[in-house]
Each structure stands twice: as C-alpha cells, then as structure tokens.
PDB file of N, CA and C in Angstrom:
ATOM      1  N   MET A   1       0.762  -1.181   0.292  1.00 77.00           N
ATOM      2  CA  MET A   1       0.292   0.015  -0.119  1.00 77.00           C
ATOM      3  C   MET A   1       0.493   1.139  -0.229  1.00 77.00           C
ATOM      4  N   SER A   2       1.984   0.845   1.205  1.00 87.00           N
ATOM      5  CA  SER A   2       2.966   2.351   0.945  1.00 87.00           C
ATOM      6  C   SER A   2       3.535   2.798  -0.658  1.00 87.00           C
ATOM      7  N   GLY A   3       3.839   1.550  -1.124  1.00 87.00           N
ATOM      8  CA  GLY A   3       4.998   1.946  -2.101  1.00 87.00           C
ATOM      9  C   GLY A   3       3.364   2.194  -3.717  1.00 87.00           C
ATOM     10  N   ARG A   4       2.263   1.855  -3.421  1.00 92.00           N
ATOM     11  CA  ARG A   4       1.148   2.928  -4.613  1.00 92.00           C
ATOM     12  C   ARG A   4       1.765   4.269  -4.181  1.00 92.00           C
ATOM     13  N   VAL A   5       1.171   4.727  -2.675  1.00 92.00           N
ATOM     14  CA  VAL A   5       0.913   5.644  -2.405  1.00 92.00           C
ATOM     15  C   VAL A   5       2.561   6.736  -2.816  1.00 92.00           C
ATOM     16  N   ASN A   6       3.799   5.743  -3.045  1.00 93.00           N
ATOM     17  CA  ASN A   6       4.962   6.684  -2.871  1.00 93.00           C
ATOM     18  C   ASN A   6       4.983   7.172  -4.822  1.00 93.00           C
ATOM     19  N   ILE A   7       4.298   6.045  -5.343  1.00 94.00           N
ATOM     20  CA  ILE A   7       4.158   5.761  -6.931  1.00 94.00           C
ATOM     21  C   ILE A   7       3.538   6.903  -7.028  1.00 94.00           C
ATOM     22  N   LEU A   8       2.121   7.267  -6.639  1.00 94.00           N
ATOM     23  CA  LEU A   8       0.875   8.202  -7.254  1.00 94.00           C
ATOM     24  C   LEU A   8       1.837   9.835  -6.921  1.00 94.00           C
ATOM     25  N   LEU A   9       2.546   9.578  -5.866  1.00 94.00           N
ATOM     26  CA  LEU A   9       2.905  10.551  -5.070  1.00 94.00           C
ATOM     27  C   LEU A   9       3.812  11.461  -5.865  1.00 94.00           C
ATOM     28  N   THR A  10       5.154  10.044  -6.540  1.00 95.00           N
ATOM     29  CA  THR A  10       5.667  10.858  -7.372  1.00 95.00           C
ATOM     30  C   THR A  10       5.205  11.433  -9.078  1.00 95.00           C
ATOM     31  N   ILE A  11       4.166  10.449  -9.567  1.00 95.00           N
ATOM     32  CA  ILE A  11       3.918  10.588 -10.136  1.00 95.00           C
ATOM     33  C   ILE A  11       3.091  12.446 -10.188  1.00 95.00           C
ATOM     34  N   ALA A  12       2.683  12.672  -9.225  1.00 96.00           N
ATOM     35  CA  ALA A  12       2.079  13.653  -9.134  1.00 96.00           C
ATOM     36  C   ALA A  12       2.585  15.063  -9.159  1.00 96.00           C
ATOM     37  N   LEU A  13       4.273  14.555  -8.487  1.00 96.00           N
ATOM     38  CA  LEU A  13       5.385  15.378  -8.185  1.00 96.00           C
ATOM     39  C   LEU A  13       5.950  15.682  -9.346  1.00 96.00           C
ATOM     40  N   VAL A  14       5.901  15.130 -10.315  1.00 96.00           N
ATOM     41  CA  VAL A  14       7.120  15.370 -11.189  1.00 96.00           C
ATOM     42  C   VAL A  14       5.694  16.068 -12.581  1.00 96.00           C
ATOM     43  N   GLY A  15       4.522  15.278 -12.613  1.00 96.00           N
ATOM     44  CA  GLY A  15       3.393  16.593 -13.298  1.00 96.00           C
ATOM     45  C   GLY A  15       3.324  17.974 -12.777  1.00 96.00           C
ATOM     46  N   CYS A  16       3.920  17.964 -11.984  1.00 97.00           N
ATOM     47  CA  CYS A  16       3.205  19.728 -10.751  1.00 97.00           C
ATOM     48  C   CYS A  16       4.947  20.037 -11.352  1.00 97.00           C
ATOM     49  N   ALA A  17       5.644  19.231 -11.301  1.00 97.00           N
ATOM     50  CA  ALA A  17       7.297  19.877 -12.207  1.00 97.00           C
ATOM     51  C   ALA A  17       6.996  20.738 -13.362  1.00 97.00           C
ATOM     52  N   LEU A  18       6.880  19.328 -14.109  1.00 97.00           N
ATOM     53  CA  LEU A  18       6.319  19.727 -15.614  1.00 97.00           C
ATOM     54  C   LEU A  18       5.344  20.686 -16.194  1.00 97.00           C
ATOM     55  N   PHE A  19       4.574  20.886 -15.298  1.00 97.00           N
ATOM     56  CA  PHE A  19       3.873  22.246 -15.413  1.00 97.00           C
ATOM     57  C   PHE A  19       4.333  23.472 -15.025  1.00 97.00           C
ATOM     58  N   THR A  20       4.741  23.319 -14.213  1.00 97.00           N
ATOM     59  CA  THR A  20       6.333  24.445 -13.180  1.00 97.00           C
ATOM     60  C   THR A  20       7.284  25.316 -14.876  1.00 97.00           C
ATOM     61  N   VAL A  21       7.735  23.828 -15.028  1.00 97.00           N
ATOM     62  CA  VAL A  21       8.707  24.276 -15.815  1.00 97.00           C
ATOM     63  C   VAL A  21       7.612  24.983 -17.297  1.00 97.00           C
ATOM     64  N   ASN A  22       6.507  24.348 -17.421  1.00 97.00           N
ATOM     65  CA  ASN A  22       5.728  24.982 -19.041  1.00 97.00           C
ATOM     66  C   ASN A  22       5.305  26.902 -18.942  1.00 97.00           C
ATOM     67  N   ALA A  23       4.902  26.689 -17.360  1.00 97.00           N
ATOM     68  CA  ALA A  23       4.398  28.070 -17.301  1.00 97.00           C
ATOM     69  C   ALA A  23       5.516  28.932 -17.320  1.00 97.00           C
ATOM     70  N   GLN A  24       6.593  28.503 -16.599  1.00 98.00           N
ATOM     71  CA  GLN A  24       7.985  29.575 -17.325  1.00 98.00           C
ATOM     72  C   GLN A  24       8.540  29.167 -18.046  1.00 98.00           C
ATOM     73  N   TYR A  25       8.403  28.837 -19.362  1.00 97.00           N
ATOM     74  CA  TYR A  25       8.449  29.044 -20.385  1.00 97.00           C
ATOM     75  C   TYR A  25       7.539  29.762 -20.560  1.00 97.00           C
ATOM     76  N   GLN A  26       5.716  30.062 -21.069  1.00 98.00           N
ATOM     77  CA  GLN A  26       5.471  30.328 -21.203  1.00 98.00           C
ATOM     78  C   GLN A  26       5.516  32.050 -21.504  1.00 98.00           C
ATOM     79  N   SER A  27       6.104  32.118 -19.542  1.00 98.00           N
ATOM     80  CA  SER A  27       6.347  33.408 -19.092  1.00 98.00           C
ATOM     81  C   SER A  27       6.933  34.241 -19.529  1.00 98.00           C
ATOM     82  N   ARG A  28       8.650  33.634 -19.577  1.00 97.00           N
ATOM     83  CA  ARG A  28       9.351  33.740 -21.037  1.00 97.00           C
ATOM     84  C   ARG A  28       9.041  34.363 -22.255  1.00 97.00           C
ATOM     85  N   ARG A  29       7.861  33.612 -22.891  1.00 98.00           N
ATOM     86  CA  ARG A  29       7.756  33.672 -23.791  1.00 98.00           C
ATOM     87  C   ARG A  29       7.356  35.044 -24.209  1.00 98.00           C
ATOM     88  N   LEU A  30       6.263  35.081 -23.444  1.00 98.00           N
ATOM     89  CA  LEU A  30       5.386  36.088 -23.437  1.00 98.00           C
ATOM     90  C   LEU A  30       5.788  37.352 -22.911  1.00 98.00           C
ATOM     91  N   PHE A  31       6.749  37.393 -21.989  1.00 98.00           N
ATOM     92  CA  PHE A  31       7.774  38.791 -21.838  1.00 98.00           C
ATOM     93  C   PHE A  31       8.750  38.880 -22.879  1.00 98.00           C
ATOM     94  N   ILE A  32       8.942  37.973 -23.438  1.00 98.00           N
ATOM     95  CA  ILE A  32      10.036  38.636 -24.879  1.00 98.00           C
ATOM     96  C   ILE A  32       8.713  39.634 -25.609  1.00 98.00           C
ATOM     97  N   GLU A  33       7.753  38.805 -25.981  1.00 98.00           N
ATOM     98  CA  GLU A  33       7.510  38.952 -27.226  1.00 98.00           C
ATOM     99  C   GLU A  33       6.492  40.676 -26.450  1.00 98.00           C
ATOM    100  N   LEU A  34       5.874  40.999 -25.038  1.00 98.00           N
ATOM    101  CA  LEU A  34       6.044  42.106 -24.545  1.00 98.00           C
ATOM    102  C   LEU A  34       7.229  43.083 -24.991  1.00 98.00           C
ATOM    103  N   GLU A  35       8.221  42.938 -24.632  1.00 98.00           N
ATOM    104  CA  GLU A  35       9.435  43.487 -24.424  1.00 98.00           C
ATOM    105  C   GLU A  35       9.203  43.992 -25.855  1.00 98.00           C
ATOM    106  N   ARG A  36       9.130  43.405 -26.904  1.00 98.00           N
ATOM    107  CA  ARG A  36       9.485  43.254 -28.895  1.00 98.00           C
ATOM    108  C   ARG A  36       8.235  44.405 -28.919  1.00 98.00           C
ATOM    109  N   ALA A  37       7.241  44.314 -28.047  1.00 98.00           N
ATOM    110  CA  ALA A  37       5.818  44.873 -28.747  1.00 98.00           C
ATOM    111  C   ALA A  37       6.113  46.317 -28.391  1.00 98.00           C
ATOM    112  N   GLN A  38       7.037  46.615 -27.018  1.00 98.00           N
ATOM    113  CA  GLN A  38       6.913  47.921 -26.651  1.00 98.00           C
ATOM    114  C   GLN A  38       8.674  48.593 -27.427  1.00 98.00           C
ATOM    115  N   ALA A  39       9.274  47.513 -27.576  1.00 98.00           N
ATOM    116  CA  ALA A  39      10.179  48.718 -28.837  1.00 98.00           C
ATOM    117  C   ALA A  39       9.430  48.827 -30.609  1.00 98.00           C
ATOM    118  N   ALA A  40       8.633  48.497 -30.476  1.00 98.00           N
ATOM    119  CA  ALA A  40       8.026  48.657 -31.669  1.00 98.00           C
ATOM    120  C   ALA A  40       7.442  49.977 -31.690  1.00 98.00           C
ATOM    121  N   ALA A  41       6.321  49.731 -30.138  1.00 98.00           N
ATOM    122  CA  ALA A  41       5.499  50.903 -30.221  1.00 98.00           C
ATOM    123  C   ALA A  41       6.284  52.104 -29.523  1.00 98.00           C
ATOM    124  N   ARG A  42       7.642  52.500 -29.198  1.00 98.00           N
ATOM    125  CA  ARG A  42       8.420  53.032 -29.187  1.00 98.00           C
ATOM    126  C   ARG A  42       8.886  54.128 -30.682  1.00 98.00           C
ATOM    127  N   GLN A  43       9.130  53.161 -31.584  1.00 98.00           N
ATOM    128  CA  GLN A  43      10.047  53.187 -32.746  1.00 98.00           C
ATOM    129  C   GLN A  43       8.840  54.159 -33.538  1.00 98.00           C
ATOM    130  N   LEU A  44       7.381  53.896 -33.181  1.00 98.00           N
ATOM    131  CA  LEU A  44       6.422  54.156 -33.824  1.00 98.00           C
ATOM    132  C   LEU A  44       6.296  55.214 -33.305  1.00 98.00           C
ATOM    133  N   GLU A  45       6.219  55.745 -32.245  1.00 97.00           N
ATOM    134  CA  GLU A  45       5.818  56.460 -31.642  1.00 97.00           C
ATOM    135  C   GLU A  45       7.514  57.657 -32.359  1.00 97.00           C
ATOM    136  N   ILE A  46       8.365  57.643 -32.247  1.00 98.00           N
ATOM    137  CA  ILE A  46       9.519  58.400 -32.350  1.00 98.00           C
ATOM    138  C   ILE A  46       9.214  58.543 -33.968  1.00 98.00           C
ATOM    139  N   GLU A  47       9.012  57.700 -34.696  1.00 97.00           N
ATOM    140  CA  GLU A  47       8.368  58.011 -36.451  1.00 97.00           C
ATOM    141  C   GLU A  47       7.590  59.137 -36.483  1.00 97.00           C
ATOM    142  N   TRP A  48       6.384  58.982 -35.388  1.00 97.00           N
ATOM    143  CA  TRP A  48       5.363  59.746 -35.538  1.00 97.00           C
ATOM    144  C   TRP A  48       5.929  61.547 -34.992  1.00 97.00           C
ATOM    145  N   SER A  49       6.124  61.239 -34.117  1.00 96.00           N
ATOM    146  CA  SER A  49       6.900  62.228 -33.382  1.00 96.00           C
ATOM    147  C   SER A  49       7.496  63.210 -35.004  1.00 96.00           C
ATOM    148  N   GLN A  50       8.511  62.214 -35.988  1.00 95.00           N
ATOM    149  CA  GLN A  50       9.238  62.906 -37.048  1.00 95.00           C
ATOM    150  C   GLN A  50       8.407  63.574 -38.280  1.00 95.00           C
ATOM    151  N   LEU A  51       7.000  62.596 -38.354  1.00 94.00           N
ATOM    152  CA  LEU A  51       5.957  63.075 -39.507  1.00 94.00           C
ATOM    153  C   LEU A  51       5.823  64.241 -39.133  1.00 94.00           C
ATOM    154  N   GLN A  52       5.294  64.247 -37.574  1.00 93.00           N
ATOM    155  CA  GLN A  52       4.884  66.006 -37.146  1.00 93.00           C
ATOM    156  C   GLN A  52       5.484  67.166 -37.426  1.00 93.00           C
ATOM    157  N   LEU A  53       6.563  67.093 -37.175  1.00 91.00           N
ATOM    158  CA  LEU A  53       7.729  68.181 -37.149  1.00 91.00           C
ATOM    159  C   LEU A  53       8.108  67.722 -38.798  1.00 91.00           C
ATOM    160  N   ASP A  54       7.982  67.167 -39.575  1.00 88.00           N
ATOM    161  CA  ASP A  54       8.303  67.260 -40.884  1.00 88.00           C
ATOM    162  C   ASP A  54       6.850  68.158 -41.420  1.00 88.00           C
ATOM    163  N   GLN A  55       6.046  67.661 -41.231  1.00 87.00           N
ATOM    164  CA  GLN A  55       4.320  67.982 -41.640  1.00 87.00           C
ATOM    165  C   GLN A  55       4.217  70.065 -41.232  1.00 87.00           C
ATOM    166  N   SER A  56       4.915  70.283 -39.585  1.00 85.00           N
ATOM    167  CA  SER A  56       5.006  71.378 -39.416  1.00 85.00           C
ATOM    168  C   SER A  56       6.019  72.381 -40.390  1.00 85.00           C
ATOM    169  N   THR A  57       7.011  71.321 -40.531  1.00 82.00           N
ATOM    170  CA  THR A  57       8.043  71.909 -41.455  1.00 82.00           C
ATOM    171  C   THR A  57       7.698  72.510 -42.636  1.00 82.00           C
ATOM    172  N   LEU A  58       7.353  71.365 -43.422  1.00 78.00           N
ATOM    173  CA  LEU A  58       6.567  71.079 -44.833  1.00 78.00           C
ATOM    174  C   LEU A  58       5.234  72.596 -44.905  1.00 78.00           C
ATOM    175  N   GLY A  59       4.680  72.742 -43.731  1.00 76.00           N
ATOM    176  CA  GLY A  59       3.372  73.758 -44.684  1.00 76.00           C
ATOM    177  C   GLY A  59       3.475  74.960 -43.776  1.00 76.00           C
ATOM    178  N   LYS A  60       4.829  75.465 -43.487  1.00 82.00           N
ATOM    179  CA  LYS A  60       4.784  77.235 -43.158  1.00 82.00           C
ATOM    180  C   LYS A  60       4.645  78.305 -44.089  1.00 82.00           C
ATOM    181  N   HIS A  61       4.192  78.757 -44.175  1.00 81.00           N
ATOM    182  CA  HIS A  61       3.707  79.757 -45.152  1.00 81.00           C
ATOM    183  C   HIS A  61       4.949  80.098 -45.963  1.00 81.00           C
ATOM    184  N   ALA A  62       5.854  80.569 -45.346  1.00 81.00           N
ATOM    185  CA  ALA A  62       7.653  81.149 -46.122  1.00 81.00           C
ATOM    186  C   ALA A  62       8.052  79.721 -47.015  1.00 81.00           C
ATOM    187  N   ARG A  63       7.353  78.590 -46.391  1.00 81.00           N
ATOM    188  CA  ARG A  63       8.591  77.887 -47.478  1.00 81.00           C
ATOM    189  C   ARG A  63       7.645  77.416 -48.583  1.00 81.00           C
ATOM    190  N   ILE A  64       6.468  77.621 -48.222  1.00 82.00           N
ATOM    191  CA  ILE A  64       5.140  77.674 -49.266  1.00 82.00           C
ATOM    192  C   ILE A  64       5.495  78.699 -50.701  1.00 82.00           C
ATOM    193  N   GLU A  65       6.106  79.747 -50.391  1.00 85.00           N
ATOM    194  CA  GLU A  65       6.146  80.647 -50.774  1.00 85.00           C
ATOM    195  C   GLU A  65       7.676  80.698 -51.456  1.00 85.00           C
ATOM    196  N   ALA A  66       8.578  80.499 -50.975  1.00 84.00           N
ATOM    197  CA  ALA A  66       9.711  80.418 -51.383  1.00 84.00           C
ATOM    198  C   ALA A  66      10.108  79.490 -52.696  1.00 84.00           C
ATOM    199  N   ASN A  67       8.427  78.116 -52.339  1.00 83.00           N
ATOM    200  CA  ASN A  67       9.066  77.404 -52.973  1.00 83.00           C
ATOM    201  C   ASN A  67       8.308  77.420 -54.363  1.00 83.00           C
ATOM    202  N   ALA A  68       7.221  78.268 -53.810  1.00 82.00           N
ATOM    203  CA  ALA A  68       6.570  79.019 -55.104  1.00 82.00           C
ATOM    204  C   ALA A  68       7.310  79.772 -56.699  1.00 82.00           C
ATOM    205  N   ARG A  69       7.832  80.558 -55.932  1.00 86.00           N
ATOM    206  CA  ARG A  69       8.855  81.690 -56.668  1.00 86.00           C
ATOM    207  C   ARG A  69       9.474  80.632 -57.067  1.00 86.00           C
ATOM    208  N   ARG A  70      10.466  79.688 -56.519  1.00 88.00           N
ATOM    209  CA  ARG A  70      11.502  79.652 -57.210  1.00 88.00           C
ATOM    210  C   ARG A  70      11.768  78.285 -58.640  1.00 88.00           C
ATOM    211  N   ASP A  71      10.391  77.872 -58.410  1.00 87.00           N
ATOM    212  CA  ASP A  71       9.754  76.198 -58.711  1.00 87.00           C
ATOM    213  C   ASP A  71       8.840  76.905 -59.938  1.00 87.00           C
ATOM    214  N   LEU A  72       7.955  77.257 -59.587  1.00 86.00           N
ATOM    215  CA  LEU A  72       7.018  78.138 -60.562  1.00 86.00           C
ATOM    216  C   LEU A  72       7.121  79.465 -61.062  1.00 86.00           C
ATOM    217  N   SER A  73       7.953  80.310 -60.482  1.00 83.00           N
ATOM    218  CA  SER A  73       8.393  81.656 -61.113  1.00 83.00           C
ATOM    219  C   SER A  73       6.851  82.611 -60.856  1.00 83.00           C
ATOM    220  N   MET A  74       6.495  82.405 -59.663  1.00 84.00           N
ATOM    221  CA  MET A  74       5.100  82.991 -58.891  1.00 84.00           C
ATOM    222  C   MET A  74       6.026  84.064 -58.410  1.00 84.00           C
ATOM    223  N   ALA A  75       5.248  85.331 -58.717  1.00 81.00           N
ATOM    224  CA  ALA A  75       5.514  87.181 -58.184  1.00 81.00           C
ATOM    225  C   ALA A  75       4.331  87.184 -56.965  1.00 81.00           C
ATOM    226  N   ALA A  76       4.526  87.794 -56.097  1.00 80.00           N
ATOM    227  CA  ALA A  76       3.603  88.383 -54.796  1.00 80.00           C
ATOM    228  C   ALA A  76       2.385  89.000 -55.925  1.00 80.00           C
ATOM    229  N   VAL A  77       1.393  89.603 -55.712  1.00 80.00           N
ATOM    230  CA  VAL A  77       0.459  90.071 -56.262  1.00 80.00           C
ATOM    231  C   VAL A  77       0.555  91.633 -55.589  1.00 80.00           C
ATOM    232  N   THR A  78       0.953  92.879 -56.690  1.00 82.00           N
ATOM    233  CA  THR A  78       0.741  94.372 -56.132  1.00 82.00           C
ATOM    234  C   THR A  78      -0.006  94.786 -56.973  1.00 82.00           C
ATOM    235  N   PRO A  79      -0.981  95.308 -56.371  1.00 81.00           N
ATOM    236  CA  PRO A  79      -1.743  96.644 -56.565  1.00 81.00           C
ATOM    237  C   PRO A  79      -1.225  97.082 -57.973  1.00 81.00           C
ATOM    238  N   ASN A  80      -0.314  96.995 -58.838  1.00 82.00           N
ATOM    239  CA  ASN A  80      -0.183  97.306 -60.024  1.00 82.00           C
ATOM    240  C   ASN A  80      -0.561  96.837 -61.150  1.00 82.00           C
ATOM    241  N   ARG A  81      -0.648  95.988 -60.861  1.00 80.00           N
ATOM    242  CA  ARG A  81      -0.009  94.376 -61.224  1.00 80.00           C
ATOM    243  C   ARG A  81      -2.196  93.674 -60.950  1.00 80.00           C
ATOM    244  N   THR A  82      -2.732  94.662 -59.969  1.00 83.00           N
ATOM    245  CA  THR A  82      -4.204  93.704 -60.420  1.00 83.00           C
ATOM    246  C   THR A  82      -5.021  94.394 -60.883  1.00 83.00           C
ATOM    247  N   GLN A  83      -5.751  93.659 -61.267  1.00 82.00           N
ATOM    248  CA  GLN A  83      -7.365  94.271 -61.961  1.00 82.00           C
ATOM    249  C   GLN A  83      -8.086  94.238 -61.487  1.00 82.00           C
ATOM    250  N   TYR A  84      -9.245  94.936 -61.408  1.00 81.00           N
ATOM    251  CA  TYR A  84     -10.311  95.115 -61.028  1.00 81.00           C
ATOM    252  C   TYR A  84     -11.450  95.103 -61.452  1.00 81.00           C
ATOM    253  N   LEU A  85     -13.366  94.413 -61.390  1.00 84.00           N
ATOM    254  CA  LEU A  85     -13.635  94.160 -62.329  1.00 84.00           C
ATOM    255  C   LEU A  85     -15.050  94.817 -61.651  1.00 84.00           C
ATOM    256  N   THR A  86     -15.481  95.330 -62.292  1.00 85.00           N
ATOM    257  CA  THR A  86     -17.089  96.114 -62.014  1.00 85.00           C
ATOM    258  C   THR A  86     -17.924  95.144 -62.910  1.00 85.00           C
ATOM    259  N   SER A  87     -19.418  94.896 -61.708  1.00 85.00           N
ATOM    260  CA  SER A  87     -20.219  94.766 -62.623  1.00 85.00           C
ATOM    261  C   SER A  87     -20.840  95.871 -62.929  1.00 85.00           C
ATOM    262  N   GLY A  88     -21.594  95.424 -64.427  1.00 75.00           N
ATOM    263  CA  GLY A  88     -21.981  96.131 -64.918  1.00 75.00           C
ATOM    264  C   GLY A  88     -21.878  97.076 -66.099  1.00 75.00           C
ATOM    265  N   ALA A  89     -20.215  96.641 -65.634  1.00 58.00           N
ATOM    266  CA  ALA A  89     -19.153  98.211 -67.120  1.00 58.00           C
ATOM    267  C   ALA A  89     -19.472  97.315 -68.329  1.00 58.00           C
ATOM    268  N   LYS A  90     -18.857  97.974 -69.186  1.00 58.00           N
ATOM    269  CA  LYS A  90     -19.206  96.991 -70.406  1.00 58.00           C
ATOM    270  C   LYS A  90     -17.570  97.987 -70.640  1.00 58.00           C
TER     271      LYS A  90
END
C-alpha cells in the first residue's frame, strides 16, 4: 500500500514539475513578446513625432512661398498688377 502511495505521489510531483517548467517557459516567451511590442511602439512613437515635425515644417507659409517663387516662377501680387472687375461695366 505504501508503495502505491509513493508511486502516485511521484507521478503527481513529476506532473507538477512539468507544469511549472511549462508555465515558466510560457511566461518568458510572453515577456519577450511584450518587450518586442513595446520596442516597436517606441519606434512608432519616434516616427510619429518625426512626421509631425516634418508636416509642420512643410506647411509653413514662408517655405510654400519660397517654393512657389523658385519652382513656379510666381511673384506676389502688387496693386500695380491687380485688375479689378466691376459689375455692369462695358
């Protein structure tokens, strides 16, 4: 009778040990996955900040005006170059 109890306890002990090893393995695997996801989130946050900075730089009026002058040969409107249209005039 004592031999059967010892065998059952040994089997239970081995089962618990295997369960513990498996739980630790899963915990480590999930922790590594979490670290990778957090690193990816940090990288995306950096890229988002860079894109916001680029957007604010590209949208400045002085830059747009300089590009219009340089690339499109545009000039600012002056009163001498303005044509006024009036309704009813022939």
